[in-house]
Amino acid sequence: MRKDRIETTITICSLHELSPRERLLCEAAYEVAKNAYAPYSQFNVGAAVLLANGQIITGSNQENAAYPSGLCAERVALFYASSHYPGIPVEVLAVTAVTAGKQVERISPCGGCRQVMKEVENRYKQPVRLLLCGREEILCLESAEDLLPLSFGESDLLL
């Protein structure tokens, strides 16, 4: 038996420490969170994706009384980007949430979204920078791999 260690590096910064482009992305995620359909959780999530062509795509969570039928903001934005801009890589993804009228302090994507983010990285063969935008701090990760180091991928399939 042996033990391995998996480490993740997260840079913690404030909004003004980001590049202007990344600030714009965090602000877009915050604005689109207002469009969420979240009558059950009251947890409005917004995501903004920056594509390699400079296009910004946004998405918000869409709940359903049958919970598994809803969709997270991250996947709404990533799937829209993929269907409307096929072949254009995702460079940055910003995510934030608002509940009770206030932006949350920390946000972290669910496991399903992490897997989708990792698939996007695999598809375009490049990392996606992640900005997890909280009220005071932004967690910056250089890749979805940092959130899901043991992801399921093409090499796990029996081909």
mmCIF file of C-alpha atoms in Angstrom:
data_model
loop_
_atom_site.group_PDB
_atom_site.id
_atom_site.type_symbol
_atom_site.label_atom_id
_atom_site.label_comp_id
_atom_site.label_asym_id
_atom_site.label_seq_id
_atom_site.Cartn_x
_atom_site.Cartn_y
_atom_site.Cartn_z
ATOM 1 C CA MET A 1 0.000 0.000 0.000
ATOM 2 C CA ARG A 2 1.118 3.547 -0.667
ATOM 3 C CA LYS A 3 -0.296 7.007 -0.339
ATOM 4 C CA ASP A 4 -0.197 9.744 -2.943
ATOM 5 C CA ARG A 5 -0.897 13.374 -2.390
ATOM 6 C CA ILE A 6 -2.810 15.639 -4.749
ATOM 7 C CA GLU A 7 -2.256 19.368 -4.341
ATOM 8 C CA THR A 8 -4.032 22.329 -5.845
ATOM 9 C CA THR A 9 -2.786 25.874 -6.094
ATOM 10 C CA ILE A 10 -5.399 28.585 -5.715
ATOM 11 C CA THR A 11 -4.624 32.272 -6.027
ATOM 12 C CA ILE A 12 -6.888 34.446 -3.894
ATOM 13 C CA CYS A 13 -7.346 38.034 -5.015
ATOM 14 C CA SER A 14 -9.803 40.912 -5.049
ATOM 15 C CA LEU A 15 -11.720 42.167 -8.057
ATOM 16 C CA HIS A 16 -9.374 45.126 -8.608
ATOM 17 C CA GLU A 17 -6.377 42.765 -8.807
ATOM 18 C CA LEU A 18 -7.793 41.033 -11.889
ATOM 19 C CA SER A 19 -7.168 42.175 -15.450
ATOM 20 C CA PRO A 20 -9.854 44.473 -16.902
ATOM 21 C CA ARG A 21 -11.084 41.619 -19.085
ATOM 22 C CA GLU A 22 -11.414 39.284 -16.096
ATOM 23 C CA ARG A 23 -13.190 41.969 -14.036
ATOM 24 C CA LEU A 24 -15.677 42.327 -16.869
ATOM 25 C CA LEU A 25 -16.234 38.568 -16.824
ATOM 26 C CA CYS A 26 -16.903 38.511 -13.060
ATOM 27 C CA GLU A 27 -19.306 41.427 -13.436
ATOM 28 C CA ALA A 28 -21.103 39.673 -16.302
ATOM 29 C CA ALA A 29 -21.499 36.551 -14.144
ATOM 30 C CA TYR A 30 -22.949 38.666 -11.329
ATOM 31 C CA GLU A 31 -25.410 40.413 -13.671
ATOM 32 C CA VAL A 32 -26.622 37.205 -15.315
ATOM 33 C CA ALA A 33 -27.158 35.572 -11.903
ATOM 34 C CA LYS A 34 -30.141 37.929 -11.643
ATOM 35 C CA ASN A 35 -31.705 35.991 -14.558
ATOM 36 C CA ALA A 36 -31.545 32.639 -12.790
ATOM 37 C CA TYR A 37 -34.702 30.634 -12.372
ATOM 38 C CA ALA A 38 -34.188 29.414 -8.804
ATOM 39 C CA PRO A 39 -37.593 29.344 -7.082
ATOM 40 C CA TYR A 40 -36.691 26.306 -4.956
ATOM 41 C CA SER A 41 -33.178 27.020 -3.698
ATOM 42 C CA GLN A 42 -33.198 30.830 -3.941
ATOM 43 C CA PHE A 43 -29.513 30.363 -4.915
ATOM 44 C CA ASN A 44 -28.996 32.325 -8.133
ATOM 45 C CA VAL A 45 -25.831 31.363 -9.964
ATOM 46 C CA GLY A 46 -24.309 33.186 -12.918
ATOM 47 C CA ALA A 47 -21.503 32.096 -15.201
ATOM 48 C CA ALA A 48 -19.612 34.006 -17.886
ATOM 49 C CA VAL A 49 -17.350 32.350 -20.436
ATOM 50 C CA LEU A 50 -14.646 34.146 -22.404
ATOM 51 C CA LEU A 51 -13.963 32.487 -25.745
ATOM 52 C CA ALA A 52 -10.703 32.686 -27.681
ATOM 53 C CA ASN A 53 -12.405 34.957 -30.236
ATOM 54 C CA GLY A 54 -13.197 37.511 -27.483
ATOM 55 C CA GLN A 55 -16.895 36.631 -27.319
ATOM 56 C CA ILE A 56 -18.441 36.506 -23.816
ATOM 57 C CA ILE A 57 -21.221 33.978 -23.248
ATOM 58 C CA THR A 58 -23.315 33.989 -20.081
ATOM 59 C CA GLY A 59 -25.650 31.538 -18.414
ATOM 60 C CA SER A 60 -27.653 31.236 -15.221
ATOM 61 C CA ASN A 61 -28.947 28.236 -13.318
ATOM 62 C CA GLN A 62 -32.369 26.948 -14.322
ATOM 63 C CA GLU A 63 -34.121 24.894 -11.659
ATOM 64 C CA ASN A 64 -36.958 22.423 -12.010
ATOM 65 C CA ALA A 65 -39.284 20.922 -9.404
ATOM 66 C CA ALA A 66 -37.775 17.579 -10.454
ATOM 67 C CA TYR A 67 -34.291 18.661 -9.331
ATOM 68 C CA PRO A 68 -32.217 16.507 -11.685
ATOM 69 C CA SER A 69 -33.987 18.149 -14.633
ATOM 70 C CA GLY A 70 -32.520 21.588 -13.901
ATOM 71 C CA LEU A 71 -29.172 22.799 -15.141
ATOM 72 C CA CYS A 72 -26.321 24.688 -13.501
ATOM 73 C CA ALA A 73 -25.178 28.083 -14.782
ATOM 74 C CA GLU A 74 -21.744 26.780 -15.734
ATOM 75 C CA ARG A 75 -23.180 24.114 -18.019
ATOM 76 C CA VAL A 76 -25.759 26.489 -19.508
ATOM 77 C CA ALA A 77 -22.947 28.870 -20.529
ATOM 78 C CA LEU A 78 -20.502 26.181 -21.685
ATOM 79 C CA PHE A 79 -23.088 24.264 -23.718
ATOM 80 C CA TYR A 80 -24.390 27.466 -25.325
ATOM 81 C CA ALA A 81 -20.824 28.457 -26.236
ATOM 82 C CA SER A 82 -20.142 25.043 -27.739
ATOM 83 C CA SER A 83 -23.343 24.964 -29.776
ATOM 84 C CA HIS A 84 -23.099 28.538 -31.085
ATOM 85 C CA TYR A 85 -19.312 28.810 -31.449
ATOM 86 C CA PRO A 86 -18.131 25.297 -32.342
ATOM 87 C CA GLY A 87 -14.382 24.965 -32.496
ATOM 88 C CA ILE A 88 -13.713 28.152 -30.501
ATOM 89 C CA PRO A 89 -11.826 27.326 -27.272
ATOM 90 C CA VAL A 90 -12.909 28.544 -23.867
ATOM 91 C CA GLU A 91 -10.211 30.622 -22.170
ATOM 92 C CA VAL A 92 -11.791 31.757 -18.886
ATOM 93 C CA LEU A 93 -14.910 30.863 -16.908
ATOM 94 C CA ALA A 94 -16.192 33.110 -14.102
ATOM 95 C CA VAL A 95 -18.858 31.925 -11.655
ATOM 96 C CA THR A 96 -20.696 33.700 -8.858
ATOM 97 C CA ALA A 97 -23.887 33.315 -6.852
ATOM 98 C CA VAL A 98 -26.420 35.575 -5.184
ATOM 99 C CA THR A 99 -28.758 34.562 -2.376
ATOM 100 C CA ALA A 100 -30.999 36.720 -0.207
ATOM 101 C CA GLY A 101 -29.993 39.670 -2.395
ATOM 102 C CA LYS A 102 -26.274 39.366 -1.592
ATOM 103 C CA GLN A 103 -23.372 37.898 -3.479
ATOM 104 C CA VAL A 104 -22.076 34.819 -1.677
ATOM 105 C CA GLU A 105 -18.614 34.827 -0.156
ATOM 106 C CA ARG A 106 -17.497 31.544 -1.715
ATOM 107 C CA ILE A 107 -18.772 29.588 -4.690
ATOM 108 C CA SER A 108 -17.572 26.233 -5.935
ATOM 109 C CA PRO A 109 -18.897 24.310 -8.944
ATOM 110 C CA CYS A 110 -20.672 21.006 -8.408
ATOM 111 C CA GLY A 111 -19.085 17.728 -9.474
ATOM 112 C CA GLY A 112 -21.076 17.551 -12.717
ATOM 113 C CA CYS A 113 -19.917 21.009 -13.759
ATOM 114 C CA ARG A 114 -16.336 20.179 -12.870
ATOM 115 C CA GLN A 115 -16.501 17.148 -15.151
ATOM 116 C CA VAL A 116 -17.946 19.246 -17.996
ATOM 117 C CA MET A 117 -15.204 21.863 -17.509
ATOM 118 C CA LYS A 118 -12.575 19.134 -17.690
ATOM 119 C CA GLU A 119 -14.150 17.794 -20.877
ATOM 120 C CA VAL A 120 -13.947 21.292 -22.398
ATOM 121 C CA GLU A 121 -10.235 21.362 -21.556
ATOM 122 C CA ASN A 122 -9.762 17.928 -23.114
ATOM 123 C CA ARG A 123 -11.729 18.923 -26.208
ATOM 124 C CA TYR A 124 -9.628 22.014 -26.935
ATOM 125 C CA LYS A 125 -6.404 20.629 -25.474
ATOM 126 C CA GLN A 126 -5.863 23.698 -23.300
ATOM 127 C CA PRO A 127 -6.669 24.704 -19.737
ATOM 128 C CA VAL A 128 -9.641 26.878 -18.804
ATOM 129 C CA ARG A 129 -8.833 29.543 -16.210
ATOM 130 C CA LEU A 130 -11.485 29.577 -13.484
ATOM 131 C CA LEU A 131 -12.588 32.620 -11.486
ATOM 132 C CA LEU A 132 -14.781 31.712 -8.523
ATOM 133 C CA CYS A 133 -16.104 35.157 -7.665
ATOM 134 C CA GLY A 134 -17.147 35.817 -4.085
ATOM 135 C CA ARG A 135 -18.236 39.022 -2.408
ATOM 136 C CA GLU A 136 -14.759 39.939 -1.107
ATOM 137 C CA GLU A 137 -12.417 37.385 -2.645
ATOM 138 C CA ILE A 138 -11.983 35.664 -5.958
ATOM 139 C CA LEU A 139 -10.455 32.217 -6.118
ATOM 140 C CA CYS A 140 -8.391 31.881 -9.296
ATOM 141 C CA LEU A 141 -7.456 28.476 -10.644
ATOM 142 C CA GLU A 142 -5.440 27.867 -13.773
ATOM 143 C CA SER A 143 -7.352 24.776 -14.856
ATOM 144 C CA ALA A 144 -10.415 22.655 -14.172
ATOM 145 C CA GLU A 145 -7.842 19.974 -13.401
ATOM 146 C CA ASP A 146 -7.231 21.890 -10.163
ATOM 147 C CA LEU A 147 -10.864 21.259 -9.146
ATOM 148 C CA LEU A 148 -11.123 17.698 -10.452
ATOM 149 C CA PRO A 149 -7.700 16.054 -10.543
ATOM 150 C CA LEU A 150 -9.079 12.519 -10.904
ATOM 151 C CA SER A 151 -11.546 13.265 -13.682
ATOM 152 C CA PHE A 152 -13.148 10.699 -15.962
ATOM 153 C CA GLY A 153 -12.038 11.036 -19.551
ATOM 154 C CA GLU A 154 -11.551 9.411 -22.898
ATOM 155 C CA SER A 155 -8.711 7.240 -21.621
ATOM 156 C CA ASP A 156 -11.093 5.702 -19.069
ATOM 157 C CA LEU A 157 -13.420 4.402 -21.770
ATOM 158 C CA LEU A 158 -12.991 0.910 -23.123
ATOM 159 C CA LEU A 159 -12.520 1.632 -26.812
#
